[in-house]
Short mmCIF file of C-alpha atoms in Angstrom, two decimals:
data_model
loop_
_atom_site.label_atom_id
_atom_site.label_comp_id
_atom_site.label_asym_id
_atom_site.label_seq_id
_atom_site.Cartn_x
_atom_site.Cartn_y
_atom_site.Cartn_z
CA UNK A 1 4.93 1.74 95.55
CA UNK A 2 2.96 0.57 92.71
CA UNK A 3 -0.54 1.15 93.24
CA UNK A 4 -3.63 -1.27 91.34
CA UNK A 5 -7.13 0.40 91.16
CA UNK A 6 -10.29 -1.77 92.84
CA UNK A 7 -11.60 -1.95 89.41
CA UNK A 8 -7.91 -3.16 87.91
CA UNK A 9 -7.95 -5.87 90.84
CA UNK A 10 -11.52 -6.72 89.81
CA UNK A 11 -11.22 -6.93 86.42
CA UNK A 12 -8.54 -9.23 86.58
CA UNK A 13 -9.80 -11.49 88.97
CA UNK A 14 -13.43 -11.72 86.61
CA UNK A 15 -11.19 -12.18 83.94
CA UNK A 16 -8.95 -15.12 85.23
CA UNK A 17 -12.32 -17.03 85.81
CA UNK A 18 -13.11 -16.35 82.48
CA UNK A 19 -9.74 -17.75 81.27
CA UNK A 20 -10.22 -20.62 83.34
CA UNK A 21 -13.98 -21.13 82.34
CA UNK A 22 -13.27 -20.96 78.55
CA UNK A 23 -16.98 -20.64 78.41
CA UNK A 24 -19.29 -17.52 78.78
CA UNK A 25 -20.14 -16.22 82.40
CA UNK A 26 -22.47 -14.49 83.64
CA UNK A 27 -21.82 -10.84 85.75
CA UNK A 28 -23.54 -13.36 89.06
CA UNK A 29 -21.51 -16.56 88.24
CA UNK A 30 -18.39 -13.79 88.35
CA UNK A 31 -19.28 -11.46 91.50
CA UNK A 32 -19.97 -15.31 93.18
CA UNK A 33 -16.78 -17.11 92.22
CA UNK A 34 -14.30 -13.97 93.43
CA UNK A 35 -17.19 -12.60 96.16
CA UNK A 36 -17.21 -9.09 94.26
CA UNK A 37 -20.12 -6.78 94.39
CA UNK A 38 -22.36 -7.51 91.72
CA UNK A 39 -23.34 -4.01 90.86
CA UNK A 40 -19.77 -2.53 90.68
CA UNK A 41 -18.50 -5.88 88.95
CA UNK A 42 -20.78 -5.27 85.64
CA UNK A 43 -20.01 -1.81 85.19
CA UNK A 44 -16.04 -2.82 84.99
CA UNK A 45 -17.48 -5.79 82.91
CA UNK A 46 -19.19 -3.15 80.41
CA UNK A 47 -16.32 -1.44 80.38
CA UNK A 48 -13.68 -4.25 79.34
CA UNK A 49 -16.22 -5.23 76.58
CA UNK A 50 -16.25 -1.62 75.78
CA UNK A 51 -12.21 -1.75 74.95
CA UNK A 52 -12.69 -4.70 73.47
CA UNK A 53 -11.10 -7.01 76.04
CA UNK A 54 -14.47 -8.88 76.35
CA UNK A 55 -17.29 -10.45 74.48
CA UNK A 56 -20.87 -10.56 75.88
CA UNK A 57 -23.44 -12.99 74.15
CA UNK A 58 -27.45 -12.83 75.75
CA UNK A 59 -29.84 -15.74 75.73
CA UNK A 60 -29.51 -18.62 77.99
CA UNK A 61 -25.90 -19.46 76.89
CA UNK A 62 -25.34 -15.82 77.43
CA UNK A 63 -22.60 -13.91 79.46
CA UNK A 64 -19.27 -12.54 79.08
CA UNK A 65 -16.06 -14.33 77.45
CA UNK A 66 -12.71 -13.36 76.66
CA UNK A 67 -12.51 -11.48 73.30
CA UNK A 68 -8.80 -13.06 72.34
CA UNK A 69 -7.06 -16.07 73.99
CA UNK A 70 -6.09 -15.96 77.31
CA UNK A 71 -2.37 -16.18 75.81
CA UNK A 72 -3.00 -13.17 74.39
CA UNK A 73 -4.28 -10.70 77.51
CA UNK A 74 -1.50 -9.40 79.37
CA UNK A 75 -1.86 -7.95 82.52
CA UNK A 76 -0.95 -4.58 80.93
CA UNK A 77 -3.61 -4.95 78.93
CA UNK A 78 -6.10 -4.91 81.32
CA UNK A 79 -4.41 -1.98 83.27
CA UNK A 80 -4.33 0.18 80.36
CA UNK A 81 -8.05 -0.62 79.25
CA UNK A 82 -9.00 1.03 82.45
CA UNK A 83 -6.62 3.20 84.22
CA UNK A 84 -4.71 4.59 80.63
CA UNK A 85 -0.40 4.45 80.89
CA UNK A 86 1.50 2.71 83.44
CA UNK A 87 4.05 4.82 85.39
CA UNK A 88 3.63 8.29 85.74
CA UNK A 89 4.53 10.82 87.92
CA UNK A 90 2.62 13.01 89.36
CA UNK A 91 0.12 12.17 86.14
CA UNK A 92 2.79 12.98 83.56
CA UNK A 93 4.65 10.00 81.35
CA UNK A 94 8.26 10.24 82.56
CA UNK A 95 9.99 11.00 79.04
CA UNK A 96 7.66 14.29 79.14
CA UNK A 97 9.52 15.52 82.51
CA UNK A 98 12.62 18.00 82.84
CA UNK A 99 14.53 17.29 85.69
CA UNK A 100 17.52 20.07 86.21
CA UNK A 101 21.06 20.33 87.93
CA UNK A 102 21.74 17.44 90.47
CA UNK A 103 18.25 15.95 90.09
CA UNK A 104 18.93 15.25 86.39
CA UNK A 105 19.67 11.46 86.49
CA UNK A 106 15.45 10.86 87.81
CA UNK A 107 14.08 11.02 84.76
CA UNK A 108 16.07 7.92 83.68
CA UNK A 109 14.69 6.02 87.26
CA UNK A 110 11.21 6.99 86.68
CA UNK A 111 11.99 5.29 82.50
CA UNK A 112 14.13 2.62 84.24
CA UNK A 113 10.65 1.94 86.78
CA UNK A 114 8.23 2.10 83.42
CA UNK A 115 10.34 -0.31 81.41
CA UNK A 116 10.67 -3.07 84.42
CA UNK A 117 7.27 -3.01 85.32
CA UNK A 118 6.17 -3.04 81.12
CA UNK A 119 8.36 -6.00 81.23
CA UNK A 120 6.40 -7.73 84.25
CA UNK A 121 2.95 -6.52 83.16
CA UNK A 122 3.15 -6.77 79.88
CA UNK A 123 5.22 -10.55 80.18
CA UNK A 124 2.15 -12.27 82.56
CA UNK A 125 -0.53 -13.60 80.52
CA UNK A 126 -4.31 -14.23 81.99
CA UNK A 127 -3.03 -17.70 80.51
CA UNK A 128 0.07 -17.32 83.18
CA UNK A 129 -2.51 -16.31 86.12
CA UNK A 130 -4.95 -19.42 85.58
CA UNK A 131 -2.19 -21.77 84.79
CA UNK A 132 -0.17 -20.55 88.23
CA UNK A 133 2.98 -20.70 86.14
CA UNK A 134 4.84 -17.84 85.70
CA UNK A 135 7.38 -16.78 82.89
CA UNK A 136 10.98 -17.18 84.44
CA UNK A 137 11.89 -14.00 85.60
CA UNK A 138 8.86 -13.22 87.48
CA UNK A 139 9.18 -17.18 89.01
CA UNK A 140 12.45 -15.67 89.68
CA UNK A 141 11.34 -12.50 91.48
CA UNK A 142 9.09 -14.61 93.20
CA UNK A 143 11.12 -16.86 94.64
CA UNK A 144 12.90 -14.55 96.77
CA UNK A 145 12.19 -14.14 100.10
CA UNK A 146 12.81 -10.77 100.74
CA UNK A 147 10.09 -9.78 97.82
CA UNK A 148 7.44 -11.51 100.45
CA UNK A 149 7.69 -8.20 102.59
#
């Protein structure tokens, strides 16, 4: 199963209030609105603006905003800014692994795996998130029951 870091999950809850917000937030306003440790919250923060996923402004006004529209911050995005690649196995990208004999054919589930979950990550917007409308084939994916469990 697909597994999401703490500071992936963070990140892109902090960020969806941002999207939301359209307005610069502060690391307290964030950890308060999605009841995330403060502490743990502004080093992903630092991070994000580090990668150059977020703005941070000081003075009264001050806090963090997105650095690009929330159209343009895919979920991918955020992965990659803190946990690198998407699918691997076993830590290595699965076009860099030699499967032999009657195991041969698993390289091309591990690219199959990559390229359907680029196409979900990489499709959902922070945009998508805050506006609770998805694009049409995660809606789709979605709306079947048996993805519920």
């Amino acid at each position: 199963q697909m597994r999401l870091s703490a500071r992936v999950d963070y990140a892109l809850r902090a960020m969806s209030e941002l999207a939301a917000a359209n307005a610069p937030r502060t690391v307290e306003q964030l950890s308060e609105a999605q009841r995330l440790p403060n502490k743990y919250l502004e080093a992903i923060l630092g991070e994000l603006r580090r990668t150059g996923l977020l703005r941070s402004q000081r003075g009264p006004e001050g806090g963090y905003r997105l650095a690009r529209p929330a159209e343009a911050i895919s979920i991918a995005d955020v992965i990659r800014a803190l946990d690198g690649e998407l699918a691997n196995v076993r830590g290595s990208r699965p076009e860099n692994l030699a499967y032999i004999g009657s195991a041969a054919a698993l390289q091309e589930v591990w690219i199959a795996l990559r390229a359907s979950e680029r196409a979900i990550l990489e499709g959902v917007t922070l945009a998508h998130v805050v506006s609770g409308e998805m694009p049409k084939p995660v809606a789709a994916l979605v709306a079947n029951p048996s993805a519920w469990s």
